[in-house]
Amino acid sequence: MLSSVIISHHFRSLALSAVSTLVLLVLSSTYVSGQKAKEYQLPNIDLSHWKVTLPIGKPIEVSPPEILDYANNELLKPYMFNDSTDGSLVFYATPGATTRNTKYSRCELREQMEPGSNSVNWTFVQGGRMKGTLAVSEISKQANGKFDRTIVMQIHGRLSNEQKARIGQKDNNAPPILKIYWDKGYIRVKTKVLKDLTADEIQILGKEAWGDDPGYNFPEYVGDKPFTLEVLVSNGRLEVVLNEKSSKVYESVDMQKWSVFENYFKAGNYLQSKDPNAFAKVKFYALEVDHGAFIAKEKLK
């Protein structure tokens, strides 16, 4: 009987010792040199309406629901991962596999209004809004010492199946009406313009009908620090807002005629370099999209 009490007391002592050790470990992980350690943070971005294209394979694409478990997906881990020190979702890109009709590789999200499908999209008449807080934390330099550049947001056009058949095109691809670049620490916006404003409804469906505008650089320098971009779309109108204070508005015949196309938002890291040593990391801290009848920007505040 006495031996049983001694054994019981022994195990109780071991248990108390283990608990004390665990408490010390927790305290030591919470306090470093008398200061509270920074807690881990995770991004709060809903990926249920996005697929991602990786710079590998033919290239490889991952759609919902698989993309929702990106943190445990071995294909995605090297290119799309969390940075728990600042709560960001990182998109890493290097030159590699390219999509059809392009020459650069990417780690970039493509909006899917219907998860898993590319066939349901939106028009300028229906309107849309995308807002993100992001940073280009790392990017390579060219031989001349200048930074490479990357596209961080887009609005891409798409032909309906009927339009594709009308012009005899093999795929549904249409030009991107909007590209937003991180360029040497500044935000640069490029849109499309009609080469011939008298082009008819069939002619404007062809890629050759559209050219590039001169582009616009926001004067504010963002460097490698976080910044906020908001894209607002309505019938005949496109607006890009930087850090909720600087705005570039496009209202022209080009925008009015663009309403013929379907569209989808894109966000991520579309690296504009083919140098084998090039790379970029783009961090997204927040990303949201909404559609339906366009709500004026004033009402969104």
XYZ file of C-alpha atoms in Angstrom:
301
model
C 0.000 0.000 0.000
C 2.821 2.359 0.977
C 4.677 1.570 -2.283
C 1.533 2.472 -4.262
C 1.370 5.861 -2.492
C 5.071 6.491 -3.236
C 4.622 5.594 -6.929
C 1.523 7.822 -7.141
C 3.424 10.691 -5.543
C 6.307 10.155 -7.965
C 4.078 10.390 -11.043
C 2.321 13.449 -9.581
C 5.695 15.142 -9.198
C 6.627 14.324 -12.797
C 3.307 15.702 -14.028
C 3.751 18.948 -12.073
C 7.290 19.255 -13.415
C 6.050 18.797 -17.004
C 3.317 21.417 -16.520
C 5.850 23.873 -15.059
C 8.159 23.321 -18.030
C 5.271 23.874 -20.477
C 4.298 27.128 -18.733
C 7.892 28.344 -18.926
C 8.038 27.529 -22.630
C 4.822 29.440 -23.280
C 6.059 32.392 -21.266
C 9.431 32.357 -22.990
C 7.744 32.363 -26.410
C 5.516 35.262 -25.344
C 8.148 37.387 -23.640
C 11.627 38.018 -24.964
C 13.995 40.141 -22.840
C 11.034 41.402 -20.832
C 9.090 42.465 -23.954
C 6.026 40.812 -25.397
C 6.875 39.007 -28.639
C 4.965 39.849 -31.809
C 2.029 37.522 -32.365
C 1.713 35.513 -35.556
C -0.599 37.032 -38.164
C -2.386 35.415 -41.096
C -3.969 37.141 -44.121
C -7.739 37.415 -44.219
C -8.352 37.070 -47.954
C -11.290 35.129 -49.358
C -9.990 32.964 -52.228
C -13.281 31.209 -52.967
C -13.746 33.227 -56.183
C -10.157 33.147 -57.465
C -7.904 30.720 -59.280
C -4.129 31.126 -59.416
C -1.694 30.669 -62.307
C 1.835 29.515 -61.413
C 5.058 30.054 -63.402
C 5.549 26.289 -63.775
C 4.125 23.482 -65.894
C 2.153 24.487 -69.000
C 1.537 26.595 -66.753
C -0.228 25.062 -63.747
C -3.504 26.561 -62.510
C -5.218 25.874 -59.185
C -8.922 26.722 -58.762
C -11.425 26.499 -55.901
C -11.770 24.495 -53.770
C -8.115 23.336 -53.945
C -6.752 26.897 -53.740
C -8.421 27.352 -50.340
C -5.881 24.942 -48.853
C -2.906 26.713 -50.463
C -0.834 26.549 -47.269
C -0.755 22.740 -47.506
C -0.555 22.425 -51.291
C 2.938 21.275 -52.331
C 2.591 22.822 -55.813
C 1.587 26.202 -54.415
C 3.922 26.441 -51.419
C 6.990 27.813 -53.285
C 4.961 30.502 -55.067
C 1.948 31.378 -52.905
C 2.427 31.384 -49.141
C 1.743 33.260 -45.904
C 4.181 35.614 -44.222
C 2.994 35.416 -40.622
C 5.298 38.244 -39.505
C 3.140 40.869 -41.205
C -0.068 39.020 -42.099
C 0.431 38.987 -45.868
C -0.204 36.510 -48.657
C 2.959 36.388 -50.775
C 3.024 35.811 -54.543
C 6.484 34.839 -55.784
C 7.309 34.809 -59.495
C 10.351 33.976 -61.600
C 10.640 33.555 -65.385
C 9.163 30.224 -66.387
C 5.971 28.905 -67.935
C 3.754 31.388 -69.782
C 0.079 31.387 -70.622
C -1.196 31.497 -74.196
C -0.782 34.875 -75.958
C 1.816 36.078 -73.406
C 5.612 36.156 -73.094
C 6.057 36.600 -69.332
C 5.373 34.269 -66.412
C 3.283 34.995 -63.353
C 1.929 33.987 -59.987
C -1.401 35.741 -60.330
C -5.012 35.379 -59.254
C -7.809 35.314 -61.831
C -11.330 36.160 -60.704
C -13.957 33.431 -61.045
C -17.460 34.737 -60.341
C -18.583 31.122 -60.423
C -15.888 29.154 -58.552
C -14.066 26.766 -60.871
C -15.421 28.322 -64.079
C -14.033 30.966 -66.468
C -17.319 31.301 -68.349
C -19.184 33.647 -65.978
C -17.833 37.201 -66.118
C -19.022 40.819 -65.949
C -19.348 43.865 -68.191
C -18.765 47.569 -67.621
C -22.536 48.042 -67.643
C -22.804 45.714 -64.647
C -19.843 47.384 -62.970
C -17.300 46.185 -60.466
C -14.894 47.182 -57.737
C -11.564 45.714 -56.619
C -9.580 47.005 -53.668
C -6.312 45.698 -52.323
C -3.560 46.637 -49.894
C -0.207 45.314 -51.070
C 3.532 45.833 -51.305
C 6.302 44.842 -53.691
C 8.685 43.765 -50.953
C 11.462 42.352 -53.159
C 12.238 42.597 -56.857
C 15.318 41.993 -58.993
C 17.406 44.577 -60.807
C 18.421 44.656 -64.450
C 22.021 44.824 -65.668
C 21.757 48.631 -65.774
C 20.925 48.710 -62.070
C 17.257 49.602 -62.538
C 14.560 47.542 -60.889
C 12.474 45.144 -62.928
C 8.756 45.816 -62.973
C 5.672 43.743 -62.334
C 1.934 44.029 -62.918
C 0.008 43.839 -59.641
C -3.587 44.315 -60.865
C -5.473 43.975 -64.142
C -8.879 44.005 -65.777
C -8.791 41.514 -68.615
C -11.261 41.372 -71.481
C -12.953 38.202 -72.700
C -14.999 37.293 -75.757
C -18.258 35.463 -75.295
C -18.573 32.207 -77.218
C -20.873 33.973 -79.680
C -18.376 36.797 -80.239
C -15.555 34.308 -80.690
C -17.538 32.533 -83.405
C -18.461 35.827 -85.139
C -14.835 36.826 -85.701
C -13.511 33.294 -86.192
C -11.112 33.390 -83.238
C -9.869 30.131 -81.729
C -10.121 31.236 -78.095
C -12.040 33.708 -75.921
C -9.082 35.976 -75.259
C -9.546 39.735 -75.573
C -7.082 42.499 -74.599
C -6.650 43.722 -71.007
C -8.378 47.098 -70.641
C -6.331 47.865 -67.530
C -2.823 47.049 -66.348
C -1.424 48.466 -63.112
C 2.356 48.248 -62.802
C 4.791 48.636 -59.946
C 7.519 50.443 -61.910
C 10.707 51.606 -60.154
C 8.784 52.260 -56.960
C 5.908 54.109 -58.639
C 2.437 52.994 -59.739
C 1.894 53.157 -63.490
C -1.475 52.672 -65.196
C -1.984 51.563 -68.807
C -5.285 51.231 -70.672
C -6.407 50.393 -74.207
C -7.650 52.822 -76.865
C -9.347 52.204 -80.178
C -7.076 52.785 -83.149
C -10.098 53.784 -85.235
C -13.054 55.333 -83.416
C -15.276 54.614 -86.413
C -14.709 50.836 -86.161
C -17.985 48.896 -86.267
C -19.274 46.441 -83.656
C -17.556 43.495 -85.318
C -14.218 45.199 -85.885
C -13.854 46.312 -82.258
C -13.943 42.680 -81.130
C -10.541 41.995 -82.720
C -7.311 42.503 -80.766
C -5.833 44.431 -83.676
C -8.465 47.162 -83.213
C -6.967 48.194 -79.863
C -3.717 49.936 -79.042
C -2.003 51.171 -75.857
C -2.518 54.609 -74.369
C 0.571 56.654 -73.311
C 0.186 55.507 -69.704
C -0.047 57.449 -66.460
C 2.316 57.518 -63.476
C 0.977 58.447 -60.056
C 3.390 61.019 -58.584
C 3.521 59.362 -55.148
C 6.518 57.089 -54.511
C 5.509 53.833 -52.803
C 8.817 51.954 -52.933
C 8.674 48.683 -51.013
C 6.100 49.931 -48.497
C 2.415 48.879 -48.379
C -0.039 50.881 -50.487
C -3.727 50.647 -51.347
C -5.203 50.420 -54.842
C -8.895 50.665 -55.667
C -10.357 50.064 -59.125
C -13.896 51.300 -59.805
C -15.735 50.346 -62.986
C -19.083 51.497 -64.383
C -20.615 51.944 -67.810
C -18.161 54.025 -69.862
C -16.001 54.844 -66.845
C -12.866 53.480 -65.187
C -11.170 54.927 -62.123
C -7.962 53.946 -60.306
C -7.345 55.326 -56.810
C -3.988 55.195 -55.003
C -3.906 55.328 -51.198
C -7.456 56.720 -51.123
C -6.300 60.193 -52.179
C -4.903 60.241 -55.738
C -7.211 59.297 -58.598
C -6.989 58.726 -62.347
C -10.309 58.668 -64.211
C -10.924 57.390 -67.736
C -14.163 58.497 -69.416
C -13.951 58.330 -73.175
C -15.425 56.768 -76.280
C -12.914 53.946 -75.811
C -14.380 53.110 -72.394
C -17.922 53.364 -73.708
C -17.213 50.960 -76.542
C -15.412 48.552 -74.208
C -18.816 47.634 -72.773
C -19.087 45.051 -75.565
C -16.590 42.791 -73.757
C -16.875 40.528 -70.746
C -14.225 41.171 -68.066
C -12.548 39.697 -65.011
C -10.242 41.097 -62.363
C -6.682 39.871 -61.818
C -4.312 40.476 -58.896
C -0.889 39.193 -57.935
C 2.568 39.179 -59.479
C 2.966 39.256 -63.267
C 6.731 39.708 -63.572
C 7.774 41.667 -66.672
C 11.145 40.062 -67.284
C 12.573 37.013 -69.022
C 16.011 37.279 -67.432
C 16.687 33.883 -65.781
C 17.826 35.641 -62.584
C 14.753 37.867 -62.309
C 12.281 37.485 -59.429
C 9.676 39.421 -57.476
C 7.682 39.050 -54.270
C 4.346 40.832 -54.026
C 2.559 40.823 -50.681
C -1.208 41.234 -50.382
C -2.548 42.226 -46.968
C -6.151 42.640 -48.131
C -8.080 41.977 -51.333
C -11.788 42.358 -51.986
C -14.073 42.421 -55.007
C -17.743 43.221 -55.443
C -20.152 43.534 -58.371
C -23.709 44.348 -59.275
C -25.143 47.753 -60.052
C -22.269 50.210 -59.761
C -22.226 52.235 -56.565
C -20.660 55.679 -56.900
C -17.375 56.032 -55.072
C -18.844 58.667 -52.777
C -21.347 56.115 -51.473
C -18.613 53.598 -50.733
C -16.973 55.846 -48.157
